[in-house]
XYZ file of N, CA and C in Angstrom:
765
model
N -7.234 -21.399 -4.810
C -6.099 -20.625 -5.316
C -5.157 -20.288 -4.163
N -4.262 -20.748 -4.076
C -3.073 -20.178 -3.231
C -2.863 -18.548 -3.109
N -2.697 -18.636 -2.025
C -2.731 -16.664 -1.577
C -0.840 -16.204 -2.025
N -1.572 -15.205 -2.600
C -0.179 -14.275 -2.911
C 0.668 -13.860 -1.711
N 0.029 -13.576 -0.421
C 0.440 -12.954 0.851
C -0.156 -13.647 1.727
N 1.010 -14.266 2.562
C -0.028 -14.629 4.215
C 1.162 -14.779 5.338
N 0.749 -14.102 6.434
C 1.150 -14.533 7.701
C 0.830 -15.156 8.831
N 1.262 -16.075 9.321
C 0.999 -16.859 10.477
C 1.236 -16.650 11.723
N 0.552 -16.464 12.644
C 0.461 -16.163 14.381
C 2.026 -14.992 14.747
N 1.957 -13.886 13.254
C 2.569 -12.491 13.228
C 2.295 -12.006 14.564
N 3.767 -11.649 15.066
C 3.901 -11.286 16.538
C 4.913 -9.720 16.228
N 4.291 -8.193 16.153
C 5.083 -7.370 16.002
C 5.354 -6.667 17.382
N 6.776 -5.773 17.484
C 6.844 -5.304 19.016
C 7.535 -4.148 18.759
N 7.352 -2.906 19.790
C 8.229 -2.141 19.275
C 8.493 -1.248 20.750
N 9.891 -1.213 21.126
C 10.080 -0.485 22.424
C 9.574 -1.168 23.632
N 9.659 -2.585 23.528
C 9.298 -3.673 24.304
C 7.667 -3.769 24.322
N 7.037 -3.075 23.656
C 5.275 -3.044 23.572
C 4.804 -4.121 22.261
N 4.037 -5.207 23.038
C 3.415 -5.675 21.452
C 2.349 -5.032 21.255
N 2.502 -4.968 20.025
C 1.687 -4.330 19.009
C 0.347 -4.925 18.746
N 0.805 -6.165 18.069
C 0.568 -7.124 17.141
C 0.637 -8.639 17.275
N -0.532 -9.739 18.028
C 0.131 -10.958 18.496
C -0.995 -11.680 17.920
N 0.147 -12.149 17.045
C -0.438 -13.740 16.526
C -1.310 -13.260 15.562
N -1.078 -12.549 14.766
C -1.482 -12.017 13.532
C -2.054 -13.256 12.153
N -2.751 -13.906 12.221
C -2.432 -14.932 10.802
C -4.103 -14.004 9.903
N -3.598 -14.447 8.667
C -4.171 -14.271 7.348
C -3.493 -14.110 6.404
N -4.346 -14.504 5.144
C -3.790 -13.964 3.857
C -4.437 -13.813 2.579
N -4.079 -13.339 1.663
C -4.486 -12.134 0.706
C -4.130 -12.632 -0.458
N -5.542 -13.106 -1.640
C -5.381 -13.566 -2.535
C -5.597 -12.816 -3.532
N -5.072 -13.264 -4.843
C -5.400 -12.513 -6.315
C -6.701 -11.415 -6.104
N -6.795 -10.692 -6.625
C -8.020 -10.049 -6.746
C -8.350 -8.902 -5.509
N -7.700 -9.208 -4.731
C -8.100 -8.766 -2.912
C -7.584 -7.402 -2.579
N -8.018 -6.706 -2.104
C -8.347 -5.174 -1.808
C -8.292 -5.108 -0.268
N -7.248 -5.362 0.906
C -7.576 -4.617 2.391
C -7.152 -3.579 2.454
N -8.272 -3.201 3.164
C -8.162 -1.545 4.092
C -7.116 -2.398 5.354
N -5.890 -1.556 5.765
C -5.815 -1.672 6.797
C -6.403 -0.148 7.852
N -6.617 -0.109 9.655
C -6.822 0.234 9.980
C -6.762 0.673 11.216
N -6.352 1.552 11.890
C -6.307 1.927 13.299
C -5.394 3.430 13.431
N -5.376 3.316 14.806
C -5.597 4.829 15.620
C -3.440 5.019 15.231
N -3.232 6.105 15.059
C -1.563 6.709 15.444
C -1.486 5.664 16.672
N -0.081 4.855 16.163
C 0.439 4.186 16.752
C 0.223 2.645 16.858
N -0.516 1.965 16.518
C -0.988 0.828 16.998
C -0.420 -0.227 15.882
N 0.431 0.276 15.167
C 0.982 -0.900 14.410
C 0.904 -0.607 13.012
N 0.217 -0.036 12.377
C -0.185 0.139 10.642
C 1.605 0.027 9.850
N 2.484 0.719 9.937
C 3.311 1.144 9.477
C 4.123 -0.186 9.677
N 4.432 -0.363 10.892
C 5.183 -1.772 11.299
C 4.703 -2.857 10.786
N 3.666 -3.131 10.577
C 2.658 -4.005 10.100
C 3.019 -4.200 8.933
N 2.817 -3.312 8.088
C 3.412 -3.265 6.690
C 5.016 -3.444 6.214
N 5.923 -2.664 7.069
C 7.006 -3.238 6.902
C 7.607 -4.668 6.698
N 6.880 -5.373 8.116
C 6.895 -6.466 8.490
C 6.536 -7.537 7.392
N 5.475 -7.011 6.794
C 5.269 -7.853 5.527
C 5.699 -7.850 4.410
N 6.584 -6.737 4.419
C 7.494 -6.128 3.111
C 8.884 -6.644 3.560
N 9.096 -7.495 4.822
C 10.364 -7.745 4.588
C 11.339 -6.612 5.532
N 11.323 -5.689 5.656
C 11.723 -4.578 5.996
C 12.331 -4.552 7.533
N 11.715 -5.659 8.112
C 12.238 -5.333 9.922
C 11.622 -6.984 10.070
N 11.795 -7.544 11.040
C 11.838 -9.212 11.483
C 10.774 -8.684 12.309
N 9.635 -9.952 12.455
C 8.529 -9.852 13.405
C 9.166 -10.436 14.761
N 8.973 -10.454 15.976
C 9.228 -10.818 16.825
C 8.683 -12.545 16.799
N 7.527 -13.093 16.640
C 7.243 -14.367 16.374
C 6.777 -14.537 14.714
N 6.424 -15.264 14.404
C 5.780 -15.915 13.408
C 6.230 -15.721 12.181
N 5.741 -15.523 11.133
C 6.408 -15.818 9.957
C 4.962 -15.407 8.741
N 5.999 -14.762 7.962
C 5.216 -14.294 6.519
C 5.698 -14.910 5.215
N 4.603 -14.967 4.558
C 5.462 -15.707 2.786
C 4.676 -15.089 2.220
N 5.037 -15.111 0.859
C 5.022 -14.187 -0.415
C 4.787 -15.786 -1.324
N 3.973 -15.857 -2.028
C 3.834 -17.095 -2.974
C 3.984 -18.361 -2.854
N 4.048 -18.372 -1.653
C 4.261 -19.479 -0.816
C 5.940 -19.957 -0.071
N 6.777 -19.047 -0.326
C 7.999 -18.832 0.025
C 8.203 -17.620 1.270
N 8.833 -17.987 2.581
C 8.976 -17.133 3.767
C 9.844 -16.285 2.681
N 9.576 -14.830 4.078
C 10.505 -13.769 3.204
C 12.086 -13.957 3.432
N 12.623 -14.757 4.193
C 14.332 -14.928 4.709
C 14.277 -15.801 3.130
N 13.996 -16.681 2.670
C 14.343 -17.263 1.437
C 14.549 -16.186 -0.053
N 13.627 -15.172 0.191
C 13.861 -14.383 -1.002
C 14.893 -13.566 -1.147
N 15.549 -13.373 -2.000
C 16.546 -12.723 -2.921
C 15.794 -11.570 -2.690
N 16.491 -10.171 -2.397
C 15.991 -8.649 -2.828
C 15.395 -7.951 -3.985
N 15.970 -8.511 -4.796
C 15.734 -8.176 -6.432
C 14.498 -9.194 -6.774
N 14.625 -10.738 -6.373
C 13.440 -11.003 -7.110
C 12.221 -10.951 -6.119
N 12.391 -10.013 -5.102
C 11.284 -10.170 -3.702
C 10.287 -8.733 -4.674
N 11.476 -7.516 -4.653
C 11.112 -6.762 -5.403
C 9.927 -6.775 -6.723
N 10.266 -7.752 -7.371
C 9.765 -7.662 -8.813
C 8.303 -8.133 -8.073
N 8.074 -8.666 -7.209
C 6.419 -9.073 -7.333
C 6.010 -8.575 -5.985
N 6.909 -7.486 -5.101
C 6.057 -6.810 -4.060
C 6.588 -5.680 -3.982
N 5.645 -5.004 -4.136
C 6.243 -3.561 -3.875
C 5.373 -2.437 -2.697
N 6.469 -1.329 -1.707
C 6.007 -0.894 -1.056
C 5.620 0.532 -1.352
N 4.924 1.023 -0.758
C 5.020 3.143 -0.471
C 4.921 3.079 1.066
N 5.640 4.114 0.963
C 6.429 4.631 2.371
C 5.593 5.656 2.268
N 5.381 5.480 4.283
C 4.785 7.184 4.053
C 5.185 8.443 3.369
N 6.384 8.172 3.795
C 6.948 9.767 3.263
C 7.916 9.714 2.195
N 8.563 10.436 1.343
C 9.464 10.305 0.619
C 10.794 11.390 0.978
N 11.971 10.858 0.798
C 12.867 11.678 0.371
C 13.616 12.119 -0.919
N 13.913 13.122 -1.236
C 14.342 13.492 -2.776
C 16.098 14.348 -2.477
N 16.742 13.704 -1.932
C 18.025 14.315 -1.765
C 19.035 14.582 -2.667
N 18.702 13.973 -4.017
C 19.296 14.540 -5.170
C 18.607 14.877 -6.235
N 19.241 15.821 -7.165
C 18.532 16.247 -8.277
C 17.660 15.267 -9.352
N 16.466 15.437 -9.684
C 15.899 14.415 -10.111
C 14.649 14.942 -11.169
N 14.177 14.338 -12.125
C 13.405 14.775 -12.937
C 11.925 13.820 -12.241
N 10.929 14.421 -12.584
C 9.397 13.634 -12.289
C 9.919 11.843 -12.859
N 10.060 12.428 -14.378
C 9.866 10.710 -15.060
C 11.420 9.803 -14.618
N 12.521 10.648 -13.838
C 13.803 9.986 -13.438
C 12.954 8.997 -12.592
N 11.968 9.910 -11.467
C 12.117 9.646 -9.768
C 11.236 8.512 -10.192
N 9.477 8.306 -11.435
C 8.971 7.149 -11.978
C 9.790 6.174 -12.106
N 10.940 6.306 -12.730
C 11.505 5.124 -13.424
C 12.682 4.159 -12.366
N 12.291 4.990 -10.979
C 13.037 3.867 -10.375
C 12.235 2.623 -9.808
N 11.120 3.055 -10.067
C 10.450 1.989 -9.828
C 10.732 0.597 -11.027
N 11.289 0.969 -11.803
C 12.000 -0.279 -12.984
C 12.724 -0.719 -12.844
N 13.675 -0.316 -11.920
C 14.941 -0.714 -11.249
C 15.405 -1.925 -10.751
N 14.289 -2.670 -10.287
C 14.439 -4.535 -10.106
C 14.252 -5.158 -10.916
N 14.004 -4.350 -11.749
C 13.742 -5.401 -13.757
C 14.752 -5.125 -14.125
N 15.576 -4.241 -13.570
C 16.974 -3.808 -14.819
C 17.971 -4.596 -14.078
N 18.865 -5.086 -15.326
C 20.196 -5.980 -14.834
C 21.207 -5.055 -14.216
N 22.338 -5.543 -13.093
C 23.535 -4.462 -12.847
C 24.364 -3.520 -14.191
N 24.462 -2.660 -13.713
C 25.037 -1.400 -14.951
C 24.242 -1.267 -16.113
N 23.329 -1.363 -16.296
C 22.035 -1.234 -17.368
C 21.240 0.096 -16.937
N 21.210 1.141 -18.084
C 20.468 1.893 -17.656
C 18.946 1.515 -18.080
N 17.768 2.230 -17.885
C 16.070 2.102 -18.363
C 16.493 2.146 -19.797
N 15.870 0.931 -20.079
C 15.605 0.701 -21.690
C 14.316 2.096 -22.341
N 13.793 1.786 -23.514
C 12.639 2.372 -23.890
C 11.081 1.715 -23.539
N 11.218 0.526 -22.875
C 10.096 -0.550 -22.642
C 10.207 0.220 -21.232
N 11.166 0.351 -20.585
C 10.950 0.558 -18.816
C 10.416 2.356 -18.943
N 11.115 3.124 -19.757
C 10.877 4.225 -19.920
C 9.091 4.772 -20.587
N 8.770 4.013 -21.027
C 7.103 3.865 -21.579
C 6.257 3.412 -20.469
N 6.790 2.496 -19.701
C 6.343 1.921 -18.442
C 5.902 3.110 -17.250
N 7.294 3.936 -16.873
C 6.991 4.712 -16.650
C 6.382 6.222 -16.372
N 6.252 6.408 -18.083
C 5.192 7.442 -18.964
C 3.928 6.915 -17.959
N 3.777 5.810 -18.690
C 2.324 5.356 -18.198
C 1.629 5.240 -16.922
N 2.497 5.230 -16.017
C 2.408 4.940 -14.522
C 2.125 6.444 -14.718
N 2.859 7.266 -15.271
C 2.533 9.039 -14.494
C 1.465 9.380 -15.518
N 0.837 9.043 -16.577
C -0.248 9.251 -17.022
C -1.906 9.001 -16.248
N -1.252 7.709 -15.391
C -2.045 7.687 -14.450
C -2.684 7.951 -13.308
N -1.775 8.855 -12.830
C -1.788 9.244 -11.611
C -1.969 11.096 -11.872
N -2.363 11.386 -13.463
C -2.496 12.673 -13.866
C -0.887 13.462 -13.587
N 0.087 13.212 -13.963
C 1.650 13.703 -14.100
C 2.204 13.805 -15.340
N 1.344 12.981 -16.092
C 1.857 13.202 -17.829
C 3.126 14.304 -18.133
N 1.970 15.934 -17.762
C 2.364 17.358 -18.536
C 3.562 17.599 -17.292
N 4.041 16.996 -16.250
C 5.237 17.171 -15.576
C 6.356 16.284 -15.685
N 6.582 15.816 -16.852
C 7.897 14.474 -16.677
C 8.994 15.400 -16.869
N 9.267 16.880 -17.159
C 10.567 17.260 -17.401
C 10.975 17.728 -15.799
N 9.522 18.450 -15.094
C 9.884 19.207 -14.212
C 11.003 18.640 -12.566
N 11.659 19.339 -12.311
C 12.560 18.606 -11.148
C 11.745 18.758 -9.867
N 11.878 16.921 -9.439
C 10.906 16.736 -8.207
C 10.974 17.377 -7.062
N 11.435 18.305 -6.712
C 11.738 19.273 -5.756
C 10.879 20.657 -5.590
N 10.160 20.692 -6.770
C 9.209 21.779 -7.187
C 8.042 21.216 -6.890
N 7.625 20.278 -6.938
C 6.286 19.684 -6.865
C 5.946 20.072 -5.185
N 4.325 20.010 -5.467
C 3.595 20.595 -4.087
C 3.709 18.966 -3.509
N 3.283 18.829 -2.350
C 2.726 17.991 -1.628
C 1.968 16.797 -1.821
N 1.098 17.619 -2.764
C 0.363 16.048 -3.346
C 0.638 15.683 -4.474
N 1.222 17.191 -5.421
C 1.978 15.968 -6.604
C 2.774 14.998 -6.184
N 3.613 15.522 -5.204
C 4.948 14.254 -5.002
C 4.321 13.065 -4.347
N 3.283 13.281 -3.728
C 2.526 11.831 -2.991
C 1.695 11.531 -4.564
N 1.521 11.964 -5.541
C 0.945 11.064 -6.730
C 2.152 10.319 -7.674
N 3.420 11.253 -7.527
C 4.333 11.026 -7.955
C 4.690 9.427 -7.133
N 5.283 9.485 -6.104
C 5.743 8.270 -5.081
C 4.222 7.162 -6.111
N 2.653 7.015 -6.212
C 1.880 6.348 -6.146
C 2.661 5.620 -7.848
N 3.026 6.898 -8.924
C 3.337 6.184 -9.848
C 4.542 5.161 -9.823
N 5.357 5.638 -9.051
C 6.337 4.708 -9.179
C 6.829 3.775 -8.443
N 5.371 2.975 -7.755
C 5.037 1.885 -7.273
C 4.816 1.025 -7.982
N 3.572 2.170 -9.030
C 2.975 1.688 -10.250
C 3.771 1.151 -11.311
N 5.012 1.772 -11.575
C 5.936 1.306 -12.150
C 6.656 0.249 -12.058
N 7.097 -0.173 -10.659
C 7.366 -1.732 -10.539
C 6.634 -2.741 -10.791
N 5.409 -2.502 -10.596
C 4.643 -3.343 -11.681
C 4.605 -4.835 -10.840
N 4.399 -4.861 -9.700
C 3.966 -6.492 -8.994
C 3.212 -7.058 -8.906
N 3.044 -8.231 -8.368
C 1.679 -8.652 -8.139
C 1.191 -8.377 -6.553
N 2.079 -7.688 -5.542
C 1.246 -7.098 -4.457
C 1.468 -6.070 -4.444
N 1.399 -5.726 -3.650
C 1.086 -3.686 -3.506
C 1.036 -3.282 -1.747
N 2.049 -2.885 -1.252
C 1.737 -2.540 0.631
C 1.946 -0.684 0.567
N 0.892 -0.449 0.476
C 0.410 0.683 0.536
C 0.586 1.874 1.746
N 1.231 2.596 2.236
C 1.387 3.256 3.668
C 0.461 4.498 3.231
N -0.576 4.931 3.658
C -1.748 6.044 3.827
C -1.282 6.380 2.087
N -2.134 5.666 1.660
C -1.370 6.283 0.112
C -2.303 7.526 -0.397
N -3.217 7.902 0.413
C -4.529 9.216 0.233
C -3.711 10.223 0.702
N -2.630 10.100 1.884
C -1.531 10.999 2.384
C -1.443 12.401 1.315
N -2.055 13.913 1.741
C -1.358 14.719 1.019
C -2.095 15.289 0.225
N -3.250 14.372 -0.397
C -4.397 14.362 -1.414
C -5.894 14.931 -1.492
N -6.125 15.553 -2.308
C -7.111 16.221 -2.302
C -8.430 15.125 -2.524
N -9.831 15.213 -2.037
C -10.493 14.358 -2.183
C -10.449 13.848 -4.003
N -10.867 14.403 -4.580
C -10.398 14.043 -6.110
C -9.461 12.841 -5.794
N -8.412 13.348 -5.786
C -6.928 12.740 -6.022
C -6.960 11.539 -5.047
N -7.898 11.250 -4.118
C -7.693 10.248 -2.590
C -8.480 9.688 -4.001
N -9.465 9.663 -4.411
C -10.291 8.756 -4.843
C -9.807 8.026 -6.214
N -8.975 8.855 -6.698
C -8.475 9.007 -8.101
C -7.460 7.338 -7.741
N -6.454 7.632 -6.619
C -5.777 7.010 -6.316
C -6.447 5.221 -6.197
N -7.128 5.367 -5.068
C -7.648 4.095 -4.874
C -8.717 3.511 -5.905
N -9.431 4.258 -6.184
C -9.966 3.626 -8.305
C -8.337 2.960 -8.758
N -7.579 3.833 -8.772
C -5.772 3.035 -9.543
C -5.867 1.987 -8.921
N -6.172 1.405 -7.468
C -5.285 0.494 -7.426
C -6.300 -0.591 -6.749
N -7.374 -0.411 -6.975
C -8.849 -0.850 -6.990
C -8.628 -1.714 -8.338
N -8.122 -1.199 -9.188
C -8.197 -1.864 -10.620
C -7.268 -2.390 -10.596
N -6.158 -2.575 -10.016
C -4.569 -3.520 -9.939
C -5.005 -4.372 -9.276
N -6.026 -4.717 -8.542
C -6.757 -5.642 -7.391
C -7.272 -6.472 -8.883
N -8.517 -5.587 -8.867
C -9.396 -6.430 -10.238
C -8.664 -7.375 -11.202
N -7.088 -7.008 -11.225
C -6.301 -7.367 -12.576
C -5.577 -8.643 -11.714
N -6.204 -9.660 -10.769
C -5.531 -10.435 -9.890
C -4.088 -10.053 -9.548
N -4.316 -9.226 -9.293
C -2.851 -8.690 -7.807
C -3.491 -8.658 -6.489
N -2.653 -8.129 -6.051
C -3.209 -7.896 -4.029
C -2.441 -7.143 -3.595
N -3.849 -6.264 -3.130
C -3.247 -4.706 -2.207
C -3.792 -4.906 -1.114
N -2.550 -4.354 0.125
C -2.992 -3.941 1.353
C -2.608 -2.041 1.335
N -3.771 -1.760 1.981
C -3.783 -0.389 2.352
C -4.025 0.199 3.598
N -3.002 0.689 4.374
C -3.800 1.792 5.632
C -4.495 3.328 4.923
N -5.424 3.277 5.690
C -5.959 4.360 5.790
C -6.769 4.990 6.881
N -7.079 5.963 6.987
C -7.435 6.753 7.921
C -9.122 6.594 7.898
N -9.792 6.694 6.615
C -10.870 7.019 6.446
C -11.877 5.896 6.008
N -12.425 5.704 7.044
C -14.037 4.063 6.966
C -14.058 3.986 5.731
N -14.980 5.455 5.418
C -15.955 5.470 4.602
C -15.289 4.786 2.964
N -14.425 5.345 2.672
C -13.131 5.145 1.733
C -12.683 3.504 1.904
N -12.504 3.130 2.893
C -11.941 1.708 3.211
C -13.090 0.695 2.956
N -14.594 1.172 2.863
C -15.599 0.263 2.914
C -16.139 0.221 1.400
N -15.665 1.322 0.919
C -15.933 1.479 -0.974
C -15.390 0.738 -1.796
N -14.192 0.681 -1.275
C -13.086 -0.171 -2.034
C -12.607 -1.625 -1.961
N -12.418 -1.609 -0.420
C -11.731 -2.899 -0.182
C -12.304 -4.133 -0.019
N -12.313 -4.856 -0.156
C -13.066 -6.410 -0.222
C -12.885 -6.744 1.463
N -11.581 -6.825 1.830
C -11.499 -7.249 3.885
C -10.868 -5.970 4.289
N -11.229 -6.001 5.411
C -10.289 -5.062 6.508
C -9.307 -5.607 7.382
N -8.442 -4.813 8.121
C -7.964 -5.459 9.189
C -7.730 -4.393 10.210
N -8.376 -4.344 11.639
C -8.161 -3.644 12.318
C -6.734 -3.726 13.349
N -6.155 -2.651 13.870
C -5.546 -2.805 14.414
C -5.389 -2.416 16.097
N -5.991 -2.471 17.104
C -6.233 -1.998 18.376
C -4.967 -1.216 19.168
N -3.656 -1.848 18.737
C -2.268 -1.525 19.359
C -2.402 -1.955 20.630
N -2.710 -2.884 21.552
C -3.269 -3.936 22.407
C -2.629 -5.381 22.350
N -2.390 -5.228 20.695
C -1.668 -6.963 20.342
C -3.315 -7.089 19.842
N -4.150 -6.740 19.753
C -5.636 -7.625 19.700
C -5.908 -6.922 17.820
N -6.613 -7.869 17.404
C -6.860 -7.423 15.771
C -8.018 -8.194 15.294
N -8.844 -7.313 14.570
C -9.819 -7.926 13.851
C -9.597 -7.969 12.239
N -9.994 -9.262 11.765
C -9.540 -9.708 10.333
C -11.595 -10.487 9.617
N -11.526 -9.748 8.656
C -12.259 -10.450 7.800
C -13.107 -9.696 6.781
N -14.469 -9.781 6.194
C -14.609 -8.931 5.190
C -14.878 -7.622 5.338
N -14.879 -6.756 4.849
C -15.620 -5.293 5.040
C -17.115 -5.145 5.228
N -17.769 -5.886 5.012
C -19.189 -5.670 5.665
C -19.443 -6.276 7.073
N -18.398 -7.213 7.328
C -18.465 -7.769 8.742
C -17.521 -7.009 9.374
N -16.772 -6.551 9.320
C -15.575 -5.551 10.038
C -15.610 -4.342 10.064
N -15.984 -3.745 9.240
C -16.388 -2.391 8.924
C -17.648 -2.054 9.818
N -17.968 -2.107 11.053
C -19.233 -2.004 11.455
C -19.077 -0.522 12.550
N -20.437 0.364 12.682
C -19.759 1.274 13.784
C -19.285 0.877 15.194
N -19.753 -0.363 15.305
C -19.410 -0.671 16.772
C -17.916 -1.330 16.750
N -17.330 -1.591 15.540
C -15.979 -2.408 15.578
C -15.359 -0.918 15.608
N -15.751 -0.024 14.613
C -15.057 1.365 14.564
C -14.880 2.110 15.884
N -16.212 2.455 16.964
C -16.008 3.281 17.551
C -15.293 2.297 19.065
N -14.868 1.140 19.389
C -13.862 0.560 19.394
C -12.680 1.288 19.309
N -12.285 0.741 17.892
C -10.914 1.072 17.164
C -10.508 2.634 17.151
N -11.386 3.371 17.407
C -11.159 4.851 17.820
C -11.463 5.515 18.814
N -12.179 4.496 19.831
C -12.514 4.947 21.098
C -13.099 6.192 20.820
N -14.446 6.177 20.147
C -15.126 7.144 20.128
C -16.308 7.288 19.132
N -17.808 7.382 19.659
C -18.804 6.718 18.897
C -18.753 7.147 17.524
N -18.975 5.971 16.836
C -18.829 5.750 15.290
C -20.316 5.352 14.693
N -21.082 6.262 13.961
C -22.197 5.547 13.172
C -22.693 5.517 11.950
N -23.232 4.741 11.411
C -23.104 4.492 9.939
C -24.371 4.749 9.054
N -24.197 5.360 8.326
C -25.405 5.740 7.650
C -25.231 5.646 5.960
N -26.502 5.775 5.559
C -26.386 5.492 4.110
C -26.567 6.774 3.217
N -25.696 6.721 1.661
C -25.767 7.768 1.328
C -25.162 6.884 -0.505
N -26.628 7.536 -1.374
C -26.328 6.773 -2.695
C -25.729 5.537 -2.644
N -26.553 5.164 -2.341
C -26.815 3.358 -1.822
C -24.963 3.053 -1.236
N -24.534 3.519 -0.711
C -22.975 3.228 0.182
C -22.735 3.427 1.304
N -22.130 2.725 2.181
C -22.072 3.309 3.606
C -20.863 4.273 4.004
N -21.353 4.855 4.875
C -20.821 6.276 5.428
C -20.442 5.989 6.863
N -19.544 6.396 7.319
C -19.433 6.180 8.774
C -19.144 7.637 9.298
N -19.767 8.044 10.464
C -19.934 9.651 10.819
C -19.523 9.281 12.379
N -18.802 10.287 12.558
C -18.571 10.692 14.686
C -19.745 11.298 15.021
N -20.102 10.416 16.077
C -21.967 10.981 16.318
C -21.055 11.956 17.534
């Protein structure tokens, strides 16, 4: 099966520092990565980079088998979609408004949300537990509603990849877990998610591969039981990492 996402000998840099050299892999139907590493070492850039968002210094990424300089915005949109760490809300906006822009690359110029895009986006906030808030204005919401809010209306574009920035960001354990079950099951439904996150234990539950990131230029790529190890971890965090078991799953603890 041809991979939905892959990059080849990905070279990222930032402030004359590489990051990221010679990056290749890619990410088929079904596929779940944790991405991973310490503040700073690339996660964010990383993701951009594959979203199109900023030019790698070497190599080259495609989306369905097409580099990203060939794609159109609108139809790059419809089958990849990002979350940003953070959000901004600088104008007045309702919960199910701020959902429904995620419909926005399905809708033609001067077309407002039909009732199909508007159900779309019900559903995205049903999921993410927002239902009983679609009137309220997104400016009121705490912290982690608006980081469940941002998760629905990812959900709402509705792609076949998914580039995830700390999408647990904000979240109460419930809600971290709540989240990645969501998009654990957008995996299952042959799509492909990449995710940073902060937390092993979480990254080894879910994701099928990892990818570490050192901020060195140096990176480890392959499945989560081979990558996920404490000695690759306490590595990647410069600081002993060990793994233990708990209801038959692994745990990774700072000894």
């Amino acid at each position: 099966m041809d991979p939905l996402l892959e990059c080849r000998q990905l070279c990222i840099e930032v402030a004359g520092r590489r990051l990221v050299d010679g990056l290749s892999f890619s990410v088929g139907a079904g596929e779940f990565v944790a991405l991973l590493g310490e503040n700073g070492t690339g996660k964010t850039l990383t993701l951009h980079t594959l979203a199109g968002l900023r030019a790698p210094a070497a190599g080259t990424v495609s989306v369905l088998g097409q580099e990203l300089p060939q794609w159109p915005r609108r139809e790059l949109a419809r089958r990849l979609a990002l979350l940003s760490q953070t959000n901004e809300d600088p104008f007045p906006s309702t919960v199910l408004e701020t959902a429904a822009i995620g419909r926005h690359p399905h809708i033609e110029f001067w077309r407002w949300e039909s009732m199909e895009d508007l159900r779309i986006a019900r559903d995205a906030l049903a999921a993410v537990d927002l239902a009983s808030l679609e009137a309220r204005d997104v400016q009121t919401l705490s912290g982690g509603e608006r980081r469940r809010l941002a998760l629905a209306t990812v959900l709402a574009q509705n792609t076949q990849i998914y580039l995830l920035d700390e999408p647990t960001n904000h979240l109460d354990p419930h809600h971290q877990l709540d989240a990645l079950r969501l998009f654990r099951q957008q995996a299952n439904l042959s799509r492909a998610v990449i995710a940073s996150l902060h937390d092993a234990t979480l990254a080894a539950q879910f994701a099928d591969r990892a990818l570490l990131l050192f901020g060195d230029g140096s990176w480890l790529y392959g499945s989560s039981a081979e990558v996920l190890t404490g000695a690759h971890l306490s590595r990647l965090y410069r600081t002993p990492i060990g793994e233990v078991e708990y209801r038959g799953r692994r745990v990774f603890v700072g000894d």
